[in-house]
Each structure stands twice: as structure tokens, then as C-alpha cells.
Tab-separated table of C-alpha atoms (C1' of nucleotides) in Angstrom:
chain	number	residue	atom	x	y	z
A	707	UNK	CA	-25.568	-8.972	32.655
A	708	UNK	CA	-23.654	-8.137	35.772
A	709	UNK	CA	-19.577	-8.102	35.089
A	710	UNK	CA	-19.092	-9.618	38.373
A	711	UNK	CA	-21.004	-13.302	39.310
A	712	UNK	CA	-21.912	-12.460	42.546
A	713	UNK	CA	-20.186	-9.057	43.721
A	714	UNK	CA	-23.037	-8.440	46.175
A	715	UNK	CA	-22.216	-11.746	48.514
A	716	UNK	CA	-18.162	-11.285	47.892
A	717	UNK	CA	-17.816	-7.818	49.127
A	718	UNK	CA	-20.797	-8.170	51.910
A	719	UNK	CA	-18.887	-11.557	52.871
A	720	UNK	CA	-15.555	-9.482	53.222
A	721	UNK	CA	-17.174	-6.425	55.064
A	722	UNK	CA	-17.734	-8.490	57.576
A	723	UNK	CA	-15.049	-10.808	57.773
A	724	UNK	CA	-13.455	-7.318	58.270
A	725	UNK	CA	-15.887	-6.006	60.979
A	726	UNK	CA	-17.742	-4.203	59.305
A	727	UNK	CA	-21.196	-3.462	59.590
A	728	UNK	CA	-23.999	-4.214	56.509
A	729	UNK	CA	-25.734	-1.260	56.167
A	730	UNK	CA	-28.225	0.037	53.806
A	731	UNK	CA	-26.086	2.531	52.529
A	732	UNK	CA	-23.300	-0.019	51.971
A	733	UNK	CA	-25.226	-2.497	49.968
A	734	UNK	CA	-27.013	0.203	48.060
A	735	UNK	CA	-23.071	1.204	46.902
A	736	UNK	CA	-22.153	-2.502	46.484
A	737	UNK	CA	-25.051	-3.023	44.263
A	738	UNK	CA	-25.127	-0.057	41.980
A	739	UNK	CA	-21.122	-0.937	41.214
A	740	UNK	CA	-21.993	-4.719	40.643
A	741	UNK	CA	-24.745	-4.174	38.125
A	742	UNK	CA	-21.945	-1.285	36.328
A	743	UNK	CA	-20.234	-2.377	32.889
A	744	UNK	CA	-18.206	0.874	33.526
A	745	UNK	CA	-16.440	2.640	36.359
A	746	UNK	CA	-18.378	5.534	38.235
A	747	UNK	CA	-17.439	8.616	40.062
A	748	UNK	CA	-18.547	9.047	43.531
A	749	UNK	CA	-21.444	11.410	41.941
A	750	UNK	CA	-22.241	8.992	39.614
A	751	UNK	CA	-22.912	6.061	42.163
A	752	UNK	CA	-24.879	8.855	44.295
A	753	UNK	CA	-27.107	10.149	41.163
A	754	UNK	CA	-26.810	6.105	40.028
A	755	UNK	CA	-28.469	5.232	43.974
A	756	UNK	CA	-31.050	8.530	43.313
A	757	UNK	CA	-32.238	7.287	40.268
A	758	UNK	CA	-33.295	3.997	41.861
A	759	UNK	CA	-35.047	5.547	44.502
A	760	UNK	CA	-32.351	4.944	47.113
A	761	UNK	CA	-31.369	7.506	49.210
A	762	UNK	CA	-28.074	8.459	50.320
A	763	UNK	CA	-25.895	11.316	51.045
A	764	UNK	CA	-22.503	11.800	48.782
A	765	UNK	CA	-20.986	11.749	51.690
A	766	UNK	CA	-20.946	8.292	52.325
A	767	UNK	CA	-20.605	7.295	49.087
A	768	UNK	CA	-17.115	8.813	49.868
A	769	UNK	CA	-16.673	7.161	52.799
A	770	UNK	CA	-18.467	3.954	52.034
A	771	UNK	CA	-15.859	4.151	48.705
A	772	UNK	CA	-13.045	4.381	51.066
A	773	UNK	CA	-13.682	1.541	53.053
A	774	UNK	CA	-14.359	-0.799	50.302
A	775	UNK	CA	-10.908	0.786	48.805
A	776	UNK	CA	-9.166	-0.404	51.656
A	777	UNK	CA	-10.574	-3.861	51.425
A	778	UNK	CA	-8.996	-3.952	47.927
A	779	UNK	CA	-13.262	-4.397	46.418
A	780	UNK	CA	-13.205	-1.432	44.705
A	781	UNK	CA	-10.408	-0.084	42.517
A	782	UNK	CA	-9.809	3.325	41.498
A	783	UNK	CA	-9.021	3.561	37.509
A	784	UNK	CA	-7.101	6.549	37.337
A	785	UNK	CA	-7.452	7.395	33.380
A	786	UNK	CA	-10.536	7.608	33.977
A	787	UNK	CA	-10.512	8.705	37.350
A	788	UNK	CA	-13.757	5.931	38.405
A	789	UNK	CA	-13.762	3.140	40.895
A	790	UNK	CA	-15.054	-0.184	39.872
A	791	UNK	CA	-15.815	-3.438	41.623
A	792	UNK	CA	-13.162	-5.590	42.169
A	793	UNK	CA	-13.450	-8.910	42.665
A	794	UNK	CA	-10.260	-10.429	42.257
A	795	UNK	CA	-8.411	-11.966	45.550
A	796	UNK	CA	-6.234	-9.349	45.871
A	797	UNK	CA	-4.192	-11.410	48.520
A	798	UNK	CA	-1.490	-12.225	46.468
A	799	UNK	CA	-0.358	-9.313	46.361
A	800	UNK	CA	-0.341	-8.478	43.059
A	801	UNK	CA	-3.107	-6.603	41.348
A	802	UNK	CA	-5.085	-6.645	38.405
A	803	UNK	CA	-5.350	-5.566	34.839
A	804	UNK	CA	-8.098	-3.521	33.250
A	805	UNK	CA	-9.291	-3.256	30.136
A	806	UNK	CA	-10.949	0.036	29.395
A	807	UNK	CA	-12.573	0.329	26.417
A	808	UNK	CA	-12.042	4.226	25.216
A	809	UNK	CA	-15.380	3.891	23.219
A	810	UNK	CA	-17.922	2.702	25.238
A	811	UNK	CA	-16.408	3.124	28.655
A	812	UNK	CA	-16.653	-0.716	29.571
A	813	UNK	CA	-14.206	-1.949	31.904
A	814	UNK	CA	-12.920	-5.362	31.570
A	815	UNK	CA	-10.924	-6.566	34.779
A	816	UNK	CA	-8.605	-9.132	34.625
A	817	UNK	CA	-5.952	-10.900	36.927
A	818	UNK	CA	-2.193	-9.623	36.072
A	819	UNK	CA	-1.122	-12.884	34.601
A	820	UNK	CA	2.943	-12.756	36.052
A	821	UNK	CA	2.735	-9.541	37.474
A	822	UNK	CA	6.564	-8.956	38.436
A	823	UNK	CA	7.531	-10.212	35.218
A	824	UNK	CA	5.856	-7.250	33.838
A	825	UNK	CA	8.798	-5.157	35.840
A	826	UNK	CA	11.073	-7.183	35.873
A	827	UNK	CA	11.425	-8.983	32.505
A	828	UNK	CA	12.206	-5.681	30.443
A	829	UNK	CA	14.871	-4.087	32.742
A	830	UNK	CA	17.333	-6.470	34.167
A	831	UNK	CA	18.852	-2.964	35.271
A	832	UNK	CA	16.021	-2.335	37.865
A	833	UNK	CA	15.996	-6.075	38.892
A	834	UNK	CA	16.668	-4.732	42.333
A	835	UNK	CA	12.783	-3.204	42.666
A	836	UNK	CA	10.419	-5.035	45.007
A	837	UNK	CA	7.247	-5.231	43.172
A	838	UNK	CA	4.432	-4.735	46.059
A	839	UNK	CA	1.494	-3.868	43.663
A	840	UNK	CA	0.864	-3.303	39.692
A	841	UNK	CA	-1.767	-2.075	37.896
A	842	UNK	CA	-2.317	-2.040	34.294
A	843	UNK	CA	-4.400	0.280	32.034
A	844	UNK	CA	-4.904	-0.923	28.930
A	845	UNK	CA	-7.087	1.637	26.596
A	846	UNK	CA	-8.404	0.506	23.418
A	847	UNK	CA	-11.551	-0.396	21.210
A	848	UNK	CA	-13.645	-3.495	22.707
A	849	UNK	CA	-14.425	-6.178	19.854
A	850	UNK	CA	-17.895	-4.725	20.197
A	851	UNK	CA	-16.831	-1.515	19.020
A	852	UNK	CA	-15.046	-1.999	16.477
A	853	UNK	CA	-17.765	-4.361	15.352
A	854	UNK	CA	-19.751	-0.678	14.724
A	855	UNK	CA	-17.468	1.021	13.020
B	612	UNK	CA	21.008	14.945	39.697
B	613	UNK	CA	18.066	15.462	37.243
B	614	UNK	CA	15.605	11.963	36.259
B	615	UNK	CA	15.639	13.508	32.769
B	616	UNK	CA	19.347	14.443	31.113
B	617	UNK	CA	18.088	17.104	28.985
B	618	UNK	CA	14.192	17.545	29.550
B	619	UNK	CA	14.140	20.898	29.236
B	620	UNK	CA	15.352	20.893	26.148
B	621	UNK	CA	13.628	18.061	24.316
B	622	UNK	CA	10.298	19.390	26.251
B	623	UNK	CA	11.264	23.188	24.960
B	624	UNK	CA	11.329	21.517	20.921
B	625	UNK	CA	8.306	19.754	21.268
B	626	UNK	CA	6.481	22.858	22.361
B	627	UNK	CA	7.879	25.016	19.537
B	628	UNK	CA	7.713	22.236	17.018
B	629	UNK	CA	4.156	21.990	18.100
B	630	UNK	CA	3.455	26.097	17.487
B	631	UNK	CA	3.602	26.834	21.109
B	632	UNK	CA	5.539	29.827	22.772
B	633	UNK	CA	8.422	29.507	25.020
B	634	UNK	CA	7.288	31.561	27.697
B	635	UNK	CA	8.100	31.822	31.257
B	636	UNK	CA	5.765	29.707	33.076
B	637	UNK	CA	6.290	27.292	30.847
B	638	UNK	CA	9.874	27.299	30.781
B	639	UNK	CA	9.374	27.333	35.414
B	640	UNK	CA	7.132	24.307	34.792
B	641	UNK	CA	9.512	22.213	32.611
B	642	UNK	CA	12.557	23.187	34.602
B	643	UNK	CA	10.312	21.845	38.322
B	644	UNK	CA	9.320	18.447	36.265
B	645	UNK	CA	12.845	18.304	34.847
B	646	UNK	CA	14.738	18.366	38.154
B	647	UNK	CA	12.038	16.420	40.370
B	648	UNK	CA	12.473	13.052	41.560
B	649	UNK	CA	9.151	12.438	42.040
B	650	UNK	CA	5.431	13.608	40.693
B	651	UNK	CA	4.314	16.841	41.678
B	652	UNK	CA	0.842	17.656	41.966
B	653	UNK	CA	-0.463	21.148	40.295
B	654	UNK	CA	-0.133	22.814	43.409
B	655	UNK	CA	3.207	21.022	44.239
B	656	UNK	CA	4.582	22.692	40.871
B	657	UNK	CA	3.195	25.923	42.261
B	658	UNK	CA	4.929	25.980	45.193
B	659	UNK	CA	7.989	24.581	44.212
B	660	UNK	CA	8.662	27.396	42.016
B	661	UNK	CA	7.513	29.891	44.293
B	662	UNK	CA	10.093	28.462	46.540
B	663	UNK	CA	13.004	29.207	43.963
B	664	UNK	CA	11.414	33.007	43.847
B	665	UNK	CA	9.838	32.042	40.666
B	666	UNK	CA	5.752	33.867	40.448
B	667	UNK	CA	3.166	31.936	38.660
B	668	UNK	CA	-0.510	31.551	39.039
B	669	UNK	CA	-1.623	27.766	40.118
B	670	UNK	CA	-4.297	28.300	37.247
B	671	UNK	CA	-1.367	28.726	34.422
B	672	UNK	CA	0.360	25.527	36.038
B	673	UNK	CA	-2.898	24.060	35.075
B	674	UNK	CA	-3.149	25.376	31.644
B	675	UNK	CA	0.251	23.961	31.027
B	676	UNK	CA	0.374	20.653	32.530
B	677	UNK	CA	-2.881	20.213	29.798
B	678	UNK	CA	-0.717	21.678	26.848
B	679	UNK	CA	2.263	19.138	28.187
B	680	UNK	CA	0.062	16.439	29.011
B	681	UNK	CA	-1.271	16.411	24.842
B	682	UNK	CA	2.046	16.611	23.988
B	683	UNK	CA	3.252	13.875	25.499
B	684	UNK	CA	5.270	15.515	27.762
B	685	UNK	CA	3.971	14.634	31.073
B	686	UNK	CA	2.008	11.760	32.489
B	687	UNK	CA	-0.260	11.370	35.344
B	688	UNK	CA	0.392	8.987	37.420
B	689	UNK	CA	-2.821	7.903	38.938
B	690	UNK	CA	-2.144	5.904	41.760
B	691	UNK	CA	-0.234	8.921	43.390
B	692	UNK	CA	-2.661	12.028	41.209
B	693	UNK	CA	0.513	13.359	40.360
B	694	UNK	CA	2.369	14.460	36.948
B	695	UNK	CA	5.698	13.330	36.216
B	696	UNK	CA	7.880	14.787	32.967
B	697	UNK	CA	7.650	11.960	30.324
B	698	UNK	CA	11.157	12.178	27.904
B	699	UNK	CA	9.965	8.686	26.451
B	700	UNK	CA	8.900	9.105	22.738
B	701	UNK	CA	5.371	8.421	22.201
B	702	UNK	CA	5.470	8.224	18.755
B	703	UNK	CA	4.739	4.168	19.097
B	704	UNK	CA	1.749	4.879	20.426
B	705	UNK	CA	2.167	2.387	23.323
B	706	UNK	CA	2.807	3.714	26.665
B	707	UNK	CA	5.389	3.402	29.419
B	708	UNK	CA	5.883	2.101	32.944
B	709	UNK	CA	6.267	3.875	36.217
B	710	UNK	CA	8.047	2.005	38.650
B	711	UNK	CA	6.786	3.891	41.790
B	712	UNK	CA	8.865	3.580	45.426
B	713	UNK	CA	6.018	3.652	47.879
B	714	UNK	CA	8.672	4.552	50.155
B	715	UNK	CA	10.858	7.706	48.824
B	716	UNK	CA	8.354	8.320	46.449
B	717	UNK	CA	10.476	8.235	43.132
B	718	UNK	CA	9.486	7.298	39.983
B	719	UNK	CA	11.214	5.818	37.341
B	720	UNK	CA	9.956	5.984	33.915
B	721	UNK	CA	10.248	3.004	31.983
B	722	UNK	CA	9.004	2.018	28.129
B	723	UNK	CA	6.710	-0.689	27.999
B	724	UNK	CA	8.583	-3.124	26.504
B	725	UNK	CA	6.095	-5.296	24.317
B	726	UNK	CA	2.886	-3.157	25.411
B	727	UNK	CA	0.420	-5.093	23.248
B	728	UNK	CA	1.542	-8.671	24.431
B	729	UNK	CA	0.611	-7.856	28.177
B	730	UNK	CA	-2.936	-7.768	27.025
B	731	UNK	CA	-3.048	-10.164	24.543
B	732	UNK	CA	-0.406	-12.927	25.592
B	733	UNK	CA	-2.315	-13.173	29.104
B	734	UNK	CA	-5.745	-13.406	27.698
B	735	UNK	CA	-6.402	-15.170	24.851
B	736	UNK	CA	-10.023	-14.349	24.992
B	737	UNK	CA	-9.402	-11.267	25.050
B	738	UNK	CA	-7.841	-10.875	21.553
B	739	UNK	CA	-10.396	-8.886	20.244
B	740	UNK	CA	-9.864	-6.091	22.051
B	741	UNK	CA	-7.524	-3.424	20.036
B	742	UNK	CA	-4.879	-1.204	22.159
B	743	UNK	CA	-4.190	2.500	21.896
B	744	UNK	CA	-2.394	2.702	24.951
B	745	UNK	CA	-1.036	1.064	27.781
B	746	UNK	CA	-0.118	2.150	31.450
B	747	UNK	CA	1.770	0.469	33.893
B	748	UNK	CA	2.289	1.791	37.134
B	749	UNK	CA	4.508	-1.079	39.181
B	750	UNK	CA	4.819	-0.027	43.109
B	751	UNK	CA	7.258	-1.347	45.373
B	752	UNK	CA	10.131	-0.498	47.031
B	753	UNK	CA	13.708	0.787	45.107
B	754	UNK	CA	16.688	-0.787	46.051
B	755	UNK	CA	18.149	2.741	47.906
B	756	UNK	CA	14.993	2.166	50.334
B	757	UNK	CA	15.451	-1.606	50.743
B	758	UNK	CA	18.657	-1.150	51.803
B	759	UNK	CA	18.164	1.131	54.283
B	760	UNK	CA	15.462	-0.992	55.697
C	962	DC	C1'	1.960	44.211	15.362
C	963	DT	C1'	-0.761	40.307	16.377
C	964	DC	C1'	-2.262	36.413	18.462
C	965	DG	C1'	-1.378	33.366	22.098
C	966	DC	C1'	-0.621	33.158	26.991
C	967	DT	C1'	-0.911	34.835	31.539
C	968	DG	C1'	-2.741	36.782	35.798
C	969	DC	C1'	-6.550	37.965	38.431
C	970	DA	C1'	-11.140	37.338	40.045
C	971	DA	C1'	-14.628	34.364	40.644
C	972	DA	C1'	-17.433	30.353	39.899
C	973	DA	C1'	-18.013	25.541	39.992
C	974	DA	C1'	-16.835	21.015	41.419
C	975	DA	C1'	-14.786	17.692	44.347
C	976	DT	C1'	-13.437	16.066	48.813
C	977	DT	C1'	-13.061	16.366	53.873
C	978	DT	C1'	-14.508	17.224	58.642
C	979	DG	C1'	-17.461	17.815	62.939
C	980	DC	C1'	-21.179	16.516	65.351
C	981	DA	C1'	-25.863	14.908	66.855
C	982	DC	C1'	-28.825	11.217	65.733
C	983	DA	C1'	-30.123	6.772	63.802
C	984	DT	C1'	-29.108	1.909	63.239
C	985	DT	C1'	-26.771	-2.570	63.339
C	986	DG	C1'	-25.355	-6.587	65.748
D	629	DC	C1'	-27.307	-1.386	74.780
D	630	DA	C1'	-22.981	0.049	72.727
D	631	DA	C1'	-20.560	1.151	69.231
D	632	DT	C1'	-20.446	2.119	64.502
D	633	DG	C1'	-22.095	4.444	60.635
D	634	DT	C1'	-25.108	8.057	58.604
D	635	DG	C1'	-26.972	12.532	57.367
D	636	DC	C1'	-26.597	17.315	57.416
D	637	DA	C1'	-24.096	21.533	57.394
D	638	DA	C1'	-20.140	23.707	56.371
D	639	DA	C1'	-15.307	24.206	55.529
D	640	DT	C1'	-11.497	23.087	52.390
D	641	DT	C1'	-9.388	21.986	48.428
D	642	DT	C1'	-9.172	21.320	43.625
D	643	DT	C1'	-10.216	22.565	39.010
D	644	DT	C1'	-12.474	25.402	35.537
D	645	DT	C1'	-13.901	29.666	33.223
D	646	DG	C1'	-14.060	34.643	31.577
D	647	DC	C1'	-11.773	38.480	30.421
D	648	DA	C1'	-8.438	42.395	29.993
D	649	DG	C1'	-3.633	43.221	29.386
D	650	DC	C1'	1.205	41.564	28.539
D	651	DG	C1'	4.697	39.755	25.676
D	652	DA	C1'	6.843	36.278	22.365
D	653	DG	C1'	7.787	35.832	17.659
DNA sequence: CTCGCTGCAAAAAATTTGCACATTG
DNA sequence: CAATGTGCAAATTTTTTGCAGCGAG
């Protein structure tokens, strides 16, 4: 039960569109994070590649991780310091919200509903930011987990 | 013109309050975070009070931003893997928002104003899911750098 | 005085870079 | 065939760990 529908044709789609090439290396990275309920580390998409026979040097996981970053299909989740597919159209400028459960390490991603609301609804005082990007961390217990406790 | 009126003390309490010593490095890495406009990495902090003739080791500037960090005290921003001081009491248990200038590089530090309705008021089928903690990290540009623009 | 904290030394981990070769389109 | 991307080797940078001695309370 892949989070994401069809990941593998989005991002190869947008590689392209972007000039990019489809390499083996490439997919194997797309693949391993659209089959992941939770955000991985560089290492753990290498050892994640490894342990399905692929073959690939860190290296490129780095670089492959860098390109996709810059084509907004992978985020980095920095409380948990992990990237994970992204599949939202990021062309709005906005960003995206992520649920991340603290339990099992699932990551729920999820459109930021009025983004600039978020900044600018509390503070009429710092009405005067322009809002370019948000992101949102919510940690908590998934319904799942707290079904087990 | 400090972010934080009186960090240094209110950081300085909740150290001793929390059975930790006031000791030098400590007291160099509250005063950095206190006065800086922006986050400062580990090694940022290092220098920066090597610059002002303070002596520290980059591994005790470590060791403290983890003491500050589970007190509250600092958070890291992780869209710029930086620490920032954190005055805001976390006593709710919610979290705060960093509006970020892409441009300058300051941060503001902001409390979340309803923290639990961002997740649940934009996602109704995602009730289930219970928060500890929320992080908002808003970038964009401040007014100062708009209007220089 | 005593225990916590620091500095130093060193190890371990993470990330970046250079370059010759392989591969995609 | 012509880039573009990859692997390999190695350098850098970042972060962690162990331990003896200093210093705050």
C-alpha cells in the first residue's frame, strides 16, 4: 500500500519535463521512496536499494536526492531529518503539511489548506511578511497507534 | 537590538530550575543565541564567540545546544539546520512558528496560535491523529527586505 | 568536597568533490 | 555521437564518544 498513487510516473514525468535523464539509478531512488510509509535518510534509501538487489553508490543517492529536491518531489522533514516523496503540485507556491506520526514513523503528507493564513491570521503585526513557502510539522500519535495502546 | 528582551536571563532560570550549572560556556552560548538575529549553526556559535575572545570547544557547543534544546530553550529550525533561542513557553505543549526571511536571514519566533486546529480544521479525515507538537516554519521575505527591493 | 561539565583527542558518520568511464536519448 | 550521469576514491565537514581534570555550588 504505496502512500503515493502513482509516484513512479509523476516524478519520472517531471524529470523529464525538466531535462532530465531516466536512469537506473534514478528510478531505483524514485521507487524505494514511493513504496516508503516513512521518510528515509540518504543511507537508508542506499541500504533500502541494497537490500533489493539494486546497486548504487551513496553518492548518487545524494545527488539523485538533490535533484529531485530541486524539483520540489522529494521533501526534506527536518524533525526527523528524512526526505519523503512528494507529490503535491508544488506550483502554487505554497507547500505542504506533514503528519509525522512520533510512534511508528509514518508520514502523512497533506496540502497546506490556506497556507498564508497560517502567518498571517495570528499576527496582524507581521502582516507585512511575504509568505514564499510554509511547511508544517505536525508530531503526534496516528489513529493506528493509539489504537495499540 | 537583541530578538529576545531578556533571554539570558529566563534561559539562565530554566537551567538552574532544571539542576543545571551556570557555567561559562553555557552562559557564551545563551548570550550568542540571545543577541543573534538569525540561527546559528553549532559551528556558527563557535565562532561567534571566538570572535568576541570568548574560548570554547565546538564539542561543548554541542553538549549544550542538546541540554537547551530539552529544555525548551532552543529550536532547530530545519529548513535552514540552524538553532535559534526559543523565549516562548512550552509549557502548552504546542509549538511555535518561525517566520524565516529568505533574504536577511532573520527569524522571528512566533506562538502557534491554535496549533491543533491547523491539523484538524484542514483535514477532517484526519481527526484521528493526536498532536504533541507542531512546527511551522513560514519563509518569505520581511518587510525591511521588501522594501529595499 | 563532590559531582557535573568541560576540553582534548580521536573515532565515527555524513556530505561533498574530482575525474575517468559508462549510459541515455 | 554527445552530453549527462554514475561509480570510485578521497577529502571535508559534521557529530559523537571516552576520559582525565577543572570548577560551580
Amino acid at each position: 500500500m504505496p502512500e503515493h498513487p502513482d509516484y513512479e510516473g509523476f516524478a519520472l514525468s517531471k524529470l523529464k519535463e525538466a531535462g532530465h535523464r531516466i536512469t537506473m539509478p534514478r528510478l531505483a531512488v524514485v521507487r524505494v521512496l514511493a513504496r516508503s510509509e516513512r521518510p528515509l535518510t540518504p543511507n537508508g534509501i542506499h541500504s533500502e536499494i541494497a537490500a533489493t538487489g539494486g546497486k548504487i553508490d551513496v553518492v548518487s543517492v545524494y545527488r539523485i536526492l538533490s535533484t529531485l529536491s530541486s524539483l520540489g518531489l522529494v521533501h526534506h522533514i527536518g524533525s526527523v531529518d528524512a526526505y519523503s516523496a512528494c507529490q503535491l503540485d508544488t506550483g502554487h507556491g505554497h507547500g505542504c503539511e506533514h503528519l509525522i506520526c512520533t510512534s511508528c514513523g509514518r508520514v502523512e503528507e497533506l496540502p497546506v489548506a490556506d497556507a498564508s493564513s497560517i502567518a498571517v491570521t495570528d499576527q496582524s503585526d507581521k502582516a507585512g511578511f511575504s509568505v514564499q513557502a510554509i511547511r508544517v510539522e505536525v508530531l503526534g500519535t496516528c489513529p493506528e497507534c493509539q489504537a495499540e495502546a
